Coordinates of C-alpha atoms in Angstrom, one line a residue:
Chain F
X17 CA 111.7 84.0 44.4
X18 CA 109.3 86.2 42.3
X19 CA 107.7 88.6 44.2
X20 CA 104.5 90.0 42.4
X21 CA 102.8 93.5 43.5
X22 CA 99.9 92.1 41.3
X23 CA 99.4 89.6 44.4
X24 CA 100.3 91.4 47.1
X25 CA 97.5 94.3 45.5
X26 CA 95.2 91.3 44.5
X27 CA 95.1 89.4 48.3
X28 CA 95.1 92.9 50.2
X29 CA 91.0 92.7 50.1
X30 CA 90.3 89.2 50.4
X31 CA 92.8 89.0 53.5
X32 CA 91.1 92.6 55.2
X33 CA 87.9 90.0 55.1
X34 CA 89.8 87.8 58.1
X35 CA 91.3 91.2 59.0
X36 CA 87.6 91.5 61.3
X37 CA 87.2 88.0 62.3
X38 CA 90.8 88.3 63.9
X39 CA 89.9 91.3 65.7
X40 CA 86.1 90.3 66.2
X41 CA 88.0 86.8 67.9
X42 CA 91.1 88.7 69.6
X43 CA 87.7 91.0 71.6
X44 CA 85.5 87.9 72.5
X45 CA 88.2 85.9 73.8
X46 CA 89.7 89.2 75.9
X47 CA 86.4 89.9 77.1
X48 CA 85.7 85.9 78.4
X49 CA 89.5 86.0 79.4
X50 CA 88.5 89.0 81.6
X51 CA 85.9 88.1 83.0
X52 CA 86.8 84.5 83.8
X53 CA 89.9 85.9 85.0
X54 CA 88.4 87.1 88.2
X55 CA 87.2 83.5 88.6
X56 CA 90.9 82.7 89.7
X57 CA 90.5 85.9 92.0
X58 CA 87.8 84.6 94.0
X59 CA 88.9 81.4 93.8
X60 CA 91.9 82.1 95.7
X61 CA 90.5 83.8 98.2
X62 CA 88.5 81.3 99.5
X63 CA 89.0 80.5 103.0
X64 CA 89.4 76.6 102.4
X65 CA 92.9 76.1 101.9
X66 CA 92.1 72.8 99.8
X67 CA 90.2 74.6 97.6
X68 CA 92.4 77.4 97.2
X69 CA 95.6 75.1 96.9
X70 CA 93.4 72.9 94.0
X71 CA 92.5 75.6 92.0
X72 CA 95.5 77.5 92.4
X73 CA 97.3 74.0 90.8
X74 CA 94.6 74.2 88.1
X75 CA 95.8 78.2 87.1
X76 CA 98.8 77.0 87.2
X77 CA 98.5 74.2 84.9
X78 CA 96.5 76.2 82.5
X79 CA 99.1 78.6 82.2
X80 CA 102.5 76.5 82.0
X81 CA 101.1 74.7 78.8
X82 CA 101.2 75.9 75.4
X83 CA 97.7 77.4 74.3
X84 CA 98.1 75.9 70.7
X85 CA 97.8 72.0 73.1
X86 CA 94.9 73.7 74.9
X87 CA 93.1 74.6 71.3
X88 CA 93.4 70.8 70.4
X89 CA 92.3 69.1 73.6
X90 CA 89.2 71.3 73.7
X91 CA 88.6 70.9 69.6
X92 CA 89.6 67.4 69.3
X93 CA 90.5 65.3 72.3
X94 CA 87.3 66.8 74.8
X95 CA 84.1 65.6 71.8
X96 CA 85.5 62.1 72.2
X97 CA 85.5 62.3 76.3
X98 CA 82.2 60.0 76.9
X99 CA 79.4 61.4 79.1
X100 CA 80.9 65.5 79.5
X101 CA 82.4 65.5 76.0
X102 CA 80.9 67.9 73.6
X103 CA 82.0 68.6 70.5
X104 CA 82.1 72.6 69.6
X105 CA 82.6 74.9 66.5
X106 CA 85.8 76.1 65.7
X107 CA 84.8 80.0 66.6
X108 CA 83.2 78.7 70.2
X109 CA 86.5 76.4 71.0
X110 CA 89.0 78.9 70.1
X111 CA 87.1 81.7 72.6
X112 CA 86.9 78.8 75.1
X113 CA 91.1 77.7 74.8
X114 CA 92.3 80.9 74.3
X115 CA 89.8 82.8 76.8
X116 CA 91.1 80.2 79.6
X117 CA 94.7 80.2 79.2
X118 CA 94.5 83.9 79.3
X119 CA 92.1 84.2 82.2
X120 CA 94.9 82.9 84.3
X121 CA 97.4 85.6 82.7
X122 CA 94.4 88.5 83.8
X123 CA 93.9 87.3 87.2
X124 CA 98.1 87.6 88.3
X125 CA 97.4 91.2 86.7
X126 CA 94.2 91.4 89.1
X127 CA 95.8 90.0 91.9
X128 CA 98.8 92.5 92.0
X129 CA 96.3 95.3 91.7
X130 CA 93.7 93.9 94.9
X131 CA 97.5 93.2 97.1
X132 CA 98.7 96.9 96.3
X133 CA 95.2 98.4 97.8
X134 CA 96.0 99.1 101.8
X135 CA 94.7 97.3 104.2
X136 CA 93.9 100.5 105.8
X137 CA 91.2 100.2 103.1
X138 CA 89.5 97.2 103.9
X139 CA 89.7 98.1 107.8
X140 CA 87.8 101.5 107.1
X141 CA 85.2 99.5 105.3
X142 CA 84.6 97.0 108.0
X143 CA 84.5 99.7 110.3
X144 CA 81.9 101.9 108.1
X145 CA 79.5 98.1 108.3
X146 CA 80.0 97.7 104.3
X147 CA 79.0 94.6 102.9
X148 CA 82.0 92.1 101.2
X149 CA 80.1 93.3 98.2
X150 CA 80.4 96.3 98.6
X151 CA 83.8 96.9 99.9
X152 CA 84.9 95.0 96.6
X153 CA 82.7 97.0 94.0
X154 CA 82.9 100.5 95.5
X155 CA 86.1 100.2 97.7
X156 CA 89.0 97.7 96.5
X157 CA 88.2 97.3 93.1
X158 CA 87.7 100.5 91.7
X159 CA 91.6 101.4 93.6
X160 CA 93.3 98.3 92.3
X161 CA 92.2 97.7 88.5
X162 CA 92.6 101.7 87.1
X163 CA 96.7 101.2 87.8
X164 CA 96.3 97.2 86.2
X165 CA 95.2 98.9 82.7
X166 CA 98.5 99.2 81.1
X167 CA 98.9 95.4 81.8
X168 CA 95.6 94.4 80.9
X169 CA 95.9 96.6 77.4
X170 CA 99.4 94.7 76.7
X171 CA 97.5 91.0 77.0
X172 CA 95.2 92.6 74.9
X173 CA 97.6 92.8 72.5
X174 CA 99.4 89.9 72.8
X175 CA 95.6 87.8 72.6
X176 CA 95.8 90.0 69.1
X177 CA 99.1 88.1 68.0
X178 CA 97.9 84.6 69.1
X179 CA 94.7 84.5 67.8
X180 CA 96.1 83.2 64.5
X181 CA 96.3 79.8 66.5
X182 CA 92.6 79.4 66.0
X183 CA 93.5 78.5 62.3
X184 CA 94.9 75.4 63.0
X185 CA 91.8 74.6 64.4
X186 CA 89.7 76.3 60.9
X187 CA 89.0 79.3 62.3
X188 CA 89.1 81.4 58.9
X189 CA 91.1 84.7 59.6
X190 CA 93.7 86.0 58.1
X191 CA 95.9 84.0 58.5
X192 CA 93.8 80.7 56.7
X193 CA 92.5 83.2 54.0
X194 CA 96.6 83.5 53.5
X195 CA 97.4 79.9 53.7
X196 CA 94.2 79.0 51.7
X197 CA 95.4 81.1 48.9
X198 CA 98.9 80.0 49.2
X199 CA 98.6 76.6 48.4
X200 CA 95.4 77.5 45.3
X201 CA 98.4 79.8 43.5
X202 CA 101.4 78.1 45.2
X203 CA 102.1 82.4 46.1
X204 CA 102.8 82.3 49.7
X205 CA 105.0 85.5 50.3
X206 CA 102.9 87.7 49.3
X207 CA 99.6 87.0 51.2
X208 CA 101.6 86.1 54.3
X209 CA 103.4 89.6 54.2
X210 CA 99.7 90.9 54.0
X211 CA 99.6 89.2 57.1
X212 CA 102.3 90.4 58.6
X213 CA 101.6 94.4 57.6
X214 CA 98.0 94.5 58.9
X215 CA 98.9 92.9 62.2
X216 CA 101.9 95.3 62.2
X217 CA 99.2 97.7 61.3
X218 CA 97.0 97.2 64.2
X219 CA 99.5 96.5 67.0
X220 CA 102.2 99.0 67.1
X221 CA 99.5 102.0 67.2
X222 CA 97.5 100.0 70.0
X223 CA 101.2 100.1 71.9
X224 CA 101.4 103.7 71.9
X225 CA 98.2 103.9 73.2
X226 CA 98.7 102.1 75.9
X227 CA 101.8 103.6 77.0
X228 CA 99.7 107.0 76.5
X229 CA 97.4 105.7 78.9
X230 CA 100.5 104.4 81.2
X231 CA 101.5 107.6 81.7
X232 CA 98.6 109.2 82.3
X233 CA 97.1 107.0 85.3
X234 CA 100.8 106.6 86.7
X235 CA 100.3 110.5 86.9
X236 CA 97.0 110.3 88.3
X237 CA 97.6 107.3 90.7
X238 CA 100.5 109.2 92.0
X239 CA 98.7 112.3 92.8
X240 CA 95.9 111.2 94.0
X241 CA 96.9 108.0 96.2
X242 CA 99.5 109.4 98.4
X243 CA 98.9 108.4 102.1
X244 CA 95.1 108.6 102.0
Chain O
X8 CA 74.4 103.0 137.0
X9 CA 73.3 102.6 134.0
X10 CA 73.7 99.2 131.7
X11 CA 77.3 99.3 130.3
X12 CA 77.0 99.6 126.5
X13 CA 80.5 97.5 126.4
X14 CA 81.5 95.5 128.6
X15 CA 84.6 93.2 128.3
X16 CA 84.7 90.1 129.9
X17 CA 88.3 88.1 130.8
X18 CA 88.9 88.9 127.3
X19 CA 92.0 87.0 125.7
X20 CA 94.4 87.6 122.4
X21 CA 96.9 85.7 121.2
X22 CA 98.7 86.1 117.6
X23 CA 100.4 82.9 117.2
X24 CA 102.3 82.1 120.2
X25 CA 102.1 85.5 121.7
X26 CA 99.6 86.6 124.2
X27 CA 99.1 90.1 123.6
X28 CA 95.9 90.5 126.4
X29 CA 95.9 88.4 129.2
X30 CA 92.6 88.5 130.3
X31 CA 90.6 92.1 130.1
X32 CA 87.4 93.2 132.3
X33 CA 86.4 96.4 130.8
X34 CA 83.1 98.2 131.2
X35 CA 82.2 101.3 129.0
X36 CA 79.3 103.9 130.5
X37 CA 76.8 105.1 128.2
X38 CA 78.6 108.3 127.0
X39 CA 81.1 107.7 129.3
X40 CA 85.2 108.8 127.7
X41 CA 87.7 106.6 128.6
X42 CA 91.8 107.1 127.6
X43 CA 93.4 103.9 127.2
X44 CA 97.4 104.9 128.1
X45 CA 100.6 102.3 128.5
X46 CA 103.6 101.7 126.6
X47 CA 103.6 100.6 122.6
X48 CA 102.8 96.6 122.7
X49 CA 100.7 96.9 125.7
X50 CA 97.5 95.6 123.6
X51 CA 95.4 99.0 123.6
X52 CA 95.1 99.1 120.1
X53 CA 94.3 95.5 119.9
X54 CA 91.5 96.2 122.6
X55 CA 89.3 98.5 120.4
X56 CA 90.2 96.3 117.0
X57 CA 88.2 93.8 118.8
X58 CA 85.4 95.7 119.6
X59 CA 85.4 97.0 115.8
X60 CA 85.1 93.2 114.5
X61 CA 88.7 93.8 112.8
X62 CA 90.5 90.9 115.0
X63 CA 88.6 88.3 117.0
X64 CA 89.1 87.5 120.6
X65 CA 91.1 84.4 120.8
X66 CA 88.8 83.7 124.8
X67 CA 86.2 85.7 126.3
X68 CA 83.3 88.0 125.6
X69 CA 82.8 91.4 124.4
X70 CA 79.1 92.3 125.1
X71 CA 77.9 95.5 123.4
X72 CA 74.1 96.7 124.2
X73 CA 73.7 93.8 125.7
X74 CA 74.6 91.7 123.2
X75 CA 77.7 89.4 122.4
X76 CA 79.8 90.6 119.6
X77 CA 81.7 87.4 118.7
X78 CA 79.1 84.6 119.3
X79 CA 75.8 84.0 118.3
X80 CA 72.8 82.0 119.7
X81 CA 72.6 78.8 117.1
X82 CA 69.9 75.8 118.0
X83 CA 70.7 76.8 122.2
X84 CA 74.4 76.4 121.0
X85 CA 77.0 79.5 121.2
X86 CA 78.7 79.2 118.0
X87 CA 81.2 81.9 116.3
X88 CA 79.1 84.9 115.2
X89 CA 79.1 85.1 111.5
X90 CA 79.2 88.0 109.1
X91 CA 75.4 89.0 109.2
X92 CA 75.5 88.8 113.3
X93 CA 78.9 91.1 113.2
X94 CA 77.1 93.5 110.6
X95 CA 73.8 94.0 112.9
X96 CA 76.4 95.2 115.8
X97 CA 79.0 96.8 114.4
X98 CA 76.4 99.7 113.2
X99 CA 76.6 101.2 117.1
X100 CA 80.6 101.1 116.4
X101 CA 82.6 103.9 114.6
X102 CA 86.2 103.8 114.0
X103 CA 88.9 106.8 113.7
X104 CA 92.4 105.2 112.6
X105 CA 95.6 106.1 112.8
X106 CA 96.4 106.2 108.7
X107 CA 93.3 108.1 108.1
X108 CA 92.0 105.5 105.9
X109 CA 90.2 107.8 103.9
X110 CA 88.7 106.6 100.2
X111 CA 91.6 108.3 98.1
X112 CA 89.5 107.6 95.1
X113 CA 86.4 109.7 96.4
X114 CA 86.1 113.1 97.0
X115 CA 85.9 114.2 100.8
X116 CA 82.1 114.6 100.5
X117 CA 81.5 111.3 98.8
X118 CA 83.7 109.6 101.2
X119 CA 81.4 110.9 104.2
X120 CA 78.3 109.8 102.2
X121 CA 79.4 106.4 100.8
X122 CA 78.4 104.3 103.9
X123 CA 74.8 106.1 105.1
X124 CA 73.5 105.8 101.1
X125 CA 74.7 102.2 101.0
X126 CA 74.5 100.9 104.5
X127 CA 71.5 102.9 105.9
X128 CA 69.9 103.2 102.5
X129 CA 69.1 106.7 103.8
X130 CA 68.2 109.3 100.7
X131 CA 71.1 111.0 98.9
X132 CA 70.0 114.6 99.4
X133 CA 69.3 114.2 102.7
X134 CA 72.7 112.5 103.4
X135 CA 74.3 114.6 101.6
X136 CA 72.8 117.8 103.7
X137 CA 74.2 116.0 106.9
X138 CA 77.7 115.3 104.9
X139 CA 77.8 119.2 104.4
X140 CA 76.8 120.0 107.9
X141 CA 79.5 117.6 109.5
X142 CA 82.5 118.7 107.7
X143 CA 81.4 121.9 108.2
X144 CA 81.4 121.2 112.2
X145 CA 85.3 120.0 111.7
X146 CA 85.8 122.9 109.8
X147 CA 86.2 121.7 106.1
X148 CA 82.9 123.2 104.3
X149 CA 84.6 125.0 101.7
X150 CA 86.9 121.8 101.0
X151 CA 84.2 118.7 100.1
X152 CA 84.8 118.5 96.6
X153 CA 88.7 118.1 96.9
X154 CA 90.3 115.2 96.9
X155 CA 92.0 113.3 100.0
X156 CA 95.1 114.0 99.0
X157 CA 95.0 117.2 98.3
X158 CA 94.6 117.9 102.0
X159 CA 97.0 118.3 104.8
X160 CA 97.0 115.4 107.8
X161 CA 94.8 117.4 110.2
X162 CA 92.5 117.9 107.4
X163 CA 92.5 114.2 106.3
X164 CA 91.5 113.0 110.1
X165 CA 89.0 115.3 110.7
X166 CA 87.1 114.5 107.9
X167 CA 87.6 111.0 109.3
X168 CA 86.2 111.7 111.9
X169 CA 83.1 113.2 109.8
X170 CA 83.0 109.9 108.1
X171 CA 82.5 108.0 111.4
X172 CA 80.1 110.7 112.7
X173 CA 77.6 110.3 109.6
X174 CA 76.9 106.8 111.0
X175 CA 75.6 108.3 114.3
X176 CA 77.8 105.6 116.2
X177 CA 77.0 105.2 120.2
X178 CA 80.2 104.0 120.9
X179 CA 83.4 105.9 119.0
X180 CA 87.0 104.6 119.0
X181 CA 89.8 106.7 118.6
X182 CA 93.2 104.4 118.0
X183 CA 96.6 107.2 118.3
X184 CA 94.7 109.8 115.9
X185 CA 97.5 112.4 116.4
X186 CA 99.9 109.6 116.1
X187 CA 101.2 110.2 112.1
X188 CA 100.5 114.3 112.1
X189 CA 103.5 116.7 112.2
X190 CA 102.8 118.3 115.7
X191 CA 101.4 121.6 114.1
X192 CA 98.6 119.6 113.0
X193 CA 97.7 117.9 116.2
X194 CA 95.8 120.9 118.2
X195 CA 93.2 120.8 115.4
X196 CA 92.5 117.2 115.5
X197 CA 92.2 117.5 119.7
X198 CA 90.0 120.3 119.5
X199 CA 87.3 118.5 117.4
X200 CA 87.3 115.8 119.7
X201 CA 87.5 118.3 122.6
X202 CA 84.0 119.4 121.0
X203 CA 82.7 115.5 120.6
X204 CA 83.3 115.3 124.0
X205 CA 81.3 118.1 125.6
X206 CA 78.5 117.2 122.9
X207 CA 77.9 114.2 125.3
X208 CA 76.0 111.6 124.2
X209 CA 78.1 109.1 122.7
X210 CA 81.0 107.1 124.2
X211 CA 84.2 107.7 123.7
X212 CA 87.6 105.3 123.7
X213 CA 90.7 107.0 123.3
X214 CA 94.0 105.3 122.6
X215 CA 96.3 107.9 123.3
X216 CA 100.2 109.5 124.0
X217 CA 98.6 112.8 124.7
X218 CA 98.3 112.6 128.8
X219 CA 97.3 116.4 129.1
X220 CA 94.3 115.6 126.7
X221 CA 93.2 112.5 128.7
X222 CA 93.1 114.3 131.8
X223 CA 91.4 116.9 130.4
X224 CA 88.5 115.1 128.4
X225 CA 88.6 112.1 129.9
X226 CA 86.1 110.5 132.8
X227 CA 88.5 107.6 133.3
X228 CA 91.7 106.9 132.2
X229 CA 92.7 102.9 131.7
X230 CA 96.6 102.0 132.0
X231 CA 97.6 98.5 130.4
X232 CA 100.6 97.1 131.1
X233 CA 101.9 93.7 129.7
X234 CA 98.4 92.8 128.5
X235 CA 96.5 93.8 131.6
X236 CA 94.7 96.5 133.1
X237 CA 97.1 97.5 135.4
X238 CA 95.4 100.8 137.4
X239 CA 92.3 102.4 136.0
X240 CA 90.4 105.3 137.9
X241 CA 89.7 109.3 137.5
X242 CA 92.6 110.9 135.4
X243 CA 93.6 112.4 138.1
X244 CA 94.3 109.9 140.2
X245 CA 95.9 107.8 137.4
X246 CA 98.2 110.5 135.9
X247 CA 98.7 113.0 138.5
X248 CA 99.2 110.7 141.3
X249 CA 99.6 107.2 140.0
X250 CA 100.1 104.7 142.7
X251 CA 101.5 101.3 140.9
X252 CA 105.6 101.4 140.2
X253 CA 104.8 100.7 136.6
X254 CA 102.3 103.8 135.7
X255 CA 104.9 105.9 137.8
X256 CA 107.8 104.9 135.3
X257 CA 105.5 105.2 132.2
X258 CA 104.5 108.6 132.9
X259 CA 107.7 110.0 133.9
X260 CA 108.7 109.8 130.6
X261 CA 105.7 112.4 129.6
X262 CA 105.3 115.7 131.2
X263 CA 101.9 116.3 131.9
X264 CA 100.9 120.1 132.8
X265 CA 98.4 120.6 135.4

C-alpha cells in the first residue's frame, strides 16, 4: 500500500461537498423521524385494542429489520407495486426509509418520557376541566420530553452514522463522492479515511454536547420535580 | 330545602372483581360541608373521584345541578356521557388531592392561572389579578414566582387549593389533604379551609382522619363502612355519640377533644 498525502489533500474538498448533503440528510430524516415518531405515540394510545395491538406489530416490524432492507423495498421493490406504487428520488426515499425505521426508535424514547409523568398530573388536569389537548401540549408533554433529550440527541447521532446507507441507493454524500473517486483513480484509502475523519469530526464533539446537556437537565429535573 | 346540587343515587363501584361501594344515596346542600370519615378501603376516596369524572360509576347516578354526570340524553336514549358532556359539568367541580398535584414545571402563579386563561378564556391581567389575590388569601403573596418545589408541603397544598379556587367551583372536594404533610404543617392547611368554610357559599366534601376538624367545620359528617353509608347525621351525634357498633370501634381509635 502507498499512501499519498497528495490524495488525501486533493479529495479533502471534493468530499466536504457530500460533507453538507450528509448532514443536510442526517436533519431531514431526524426531523420526519420525530415527528412521525409521535405517530406511534398516539397510535398506541388508542382505546381500540385491535388497533393498538396492529400498529404496535407494525413498530415492531419496522424496527426488527435492517434499515439498509427498508431503503431497498421503498427505492426498488414499492415503484413496481401496481396501483400504490410510486417510484421516488433517491433524496425523498432515503428521508422516507430512514425517517421510519427511526420514528419507531423516537417513539420508545417518547413513550418512557409520557409513562414517567405522574398520574397525579393528568388527574389535576381533569380536575382543572383541560381539554386532552391541552393536558398533552401544556401539561404532559412539556414534563416528559425535556428529560428524553439526551436520548433523542444520541439517535441524532446515530441517524448521522447511518445516513451513508442512502448511497447504496445514489444518494451522493460523502461516502459515494469517496467511492466514486476510488474506483476513477483505483485510491480508496485515502478518500475513505476522509470519510472516516469528518464523521469522526462531527460526532464525537456532538457527544459531549449531549452529555453537557445530560447533566444539566438531570440537574434541573431533579431540583425542580421532586414531589410536586 | 333547597335542590341538592349532588345527589348520589344507589351508586355502585367495582374494580374488577371487587365491589368497593355497594350502593351509595348521597345528597349534597347547596354550601352545605360534609366530612366523609371510616376506615382506609371504605370507598370515600372513590366517592368524590366519581363525582370529579376521574373513575366512572360501575351502576347508578350521580346528578349534579340537576344534571346526570355519567349519562347523556342521545335520540331519547341514556347512553355513556362522553368527553364534551363530562367537560360542561365538571366546571362546578374542583378538586384538592392528596399529592398536591401541582404543575412542577410552572411557577406557583402560573400554575393558578393555567386553567381560567385556557378553560374560561378569561383575560390574562385580569386572571392574573385574581391569581395574586388568592394566594395572597392562603398566605403565599410574596412566594408566586417560586417554583413548586421550592416550597414546603403546607405551602404546596394551599396553593392547591388556590388553584381550585380560581375556577370559582360550587362544589369543592377535599380527598385526606393533611394526609402526606409532616404534622407541623397540617394546622396551616386546616386553617385555610377553616376560612373556606365560614366564607359559605360553596360546598364542601371532606375526606378526612382529622375528627376534631369535622366536628368543628362540618354540617354533617358521613361514616362508610364496607362500601356503605353506615350512620350519617350532625357531627355530633356521629362522633361524640355514635350509635352503630362499627363507628364506635372506628373512633375509639382517634381521640377527639370536645
Amino acid at each position: 500500500m502507498n499512501w499519498s498525502w497528495t490524495v488525501f489533500f486533493e479529495t479533502i474538498p471534493l468530499i466536504a461537498k457530500g460533507l453538507w448533503i450528509t448532514v443536510g440528510l442526517t436533519f431531514a430524516c431526524y426531523l420526519f423521524a420525530a415527528v412521525f415518531g409521535f405517530f406511534w405515540v398516539f397510535m398506541s394510545r388508542i382505546p381500540s385494542k385491535i388497533v393498538r395491538s396492529i400498529f404496535g406489530w407494525i413498530a415492531e416490524f419496522i424496527r426488527s429489520t435492517p434499515p439498509l432492507v427498508q431503503l431497498f423495498f421503498i427505492f426498488y421493490a414499492w415503484p413496481v407495486i401496481p396501483v400504490v406504487g410510486v417510484s421516488l428520488n433517491p433524496f425523498v426515499a432515503a428521508i422516507l426509509g430512514l425517517g421510519i425505521h427511526f420514528s419507531t426508535y423516537m417513539s420508545e424514547v417518547y413513550r418512557s418520557g409520557i409513562e414517567s409523568v405522574d398520574k397525579g398530573q393528568w388527574e389535576a388536569s381533569t380536575a382543572l376541566n383541560l381539554s386532552t389537548r391541552q393536558k398533552w401540549t401544556k401539561i404532559i408533554l412539556p414534563q416528559a420530553i425535556p428529560p428524553t433529550i439526551p436520548m433523542l440527541g444520541n439517535y441524532l447521532i446515530i441517524m448521522f452514522k447511518e445516513v451513508p446507507l442512502a448511497s447504496t441507493i445514489g444518494v451522493v454524500a460523502m461516502l459515494h463522492i469517496a467511492n466514486d473517486y476510488g474506483s476513477q483513480y483505483y485510491k480508496f484509502v485515502e478518500p475513505l479515511t476522509v470519510v472516516a475523519l469528518f464523521f469522526l469530526l462531527l460526532s464525537y464533539p456532538s457527544a459531549i454536547l449531549i452529555s453537557k446537556l445530560e447533566k444539566k437537565y438531570n440537574r434541573k429535573f431533579d431540583k425542580k420535580a421532586m414531589t410536586s | 330545602m333547597d335542590e341538592p346540587i349532588v345527589k348520589y343515587q344507589d351508586v355502585h363501584k367495582s374494580f374488577g372483581d371487587i365491589e368497593v361501594l355497594k350502593g351509595i344515596d348521597l345528597d349534597i346542600q347547596p354550601a352545605e360541608k360534609v366530612a366523609l370519615i371510616g376506615p382506609s378501603g371504605s370507598g370515600k376516596t372513590t366517592i368524590i373521584r366519581m363525582l370529579m369524572t376521574l373513575e366512572e360509576p360501575t351502576m347508578g347516578v350521580i346528578d349534579v345541578g340537576g344534571r346526570n354526570l355519567w349519562q347523556m340524553e342521545k335520540k331519547g336514549e341514556w347512553v355513556r356521557a362522553d368527553d364534551s358532556h363530562l367537560h360542561s359539568i365538571r366546571g362546578d367541580i374542583g378538586m384538592v388531592f392528596q399529592h398536591f398535584n401541582l404543575f412542577p414545571h410552572m411557577t406557583i402563579l402560573e400554575n393558578c392561572m393555567l386553567a381560567p386563561v385556557l378553560v374560561k378564556n378569561e383575560s390574562k391581567k385580569e386572571v392574573k389579578a385574581t391569581a395574586v389575590e388568592m394566594l395572597e388569601k392562603v398566605g403565599l403573596g410574596d412566594k408566586i414566582d417560586l417554583y413548586p418545589a421550592q416550597l414546603s408541603g403546607g405551602q404546596k397544598q394551599r396553593v392547591a387549593m388556590a388553584r381550585a379556587l380560581m375556577m370559582r367551583p360550587k362544589v369543592m372536594l377535599f380527598d385526606e389533604v393533611t394526609s402526606a404533610l409532616d404534622p407541623e404543617l397540617v394546622g396551616e392547611v386546616l386553617e385555610v379551609i377553616r376560612d373556606l368554610a365560614k366564607e359559605g357559599e360553596m360546598a364542601m366534601i371532606l375526606v378526612t382522619h382529622e375528627m376534631d376538624f369535622a366536628l368543628d367545620i362540618a354540617d354533617r359528617v358521613v361514616f362508610l363502612n364496607d362500601g356503605v353509608i353506615e350512620e350519617e347525621g350532625h357531627p355530633e351525634d356521629i362522633l361524640v355519640n355514635p350509635k352503630s357498633e362499627r363507628l364506635q370501634d372506628f373512633l375509639s381509635r382517634f381521640t377527639v377533644n370536645r
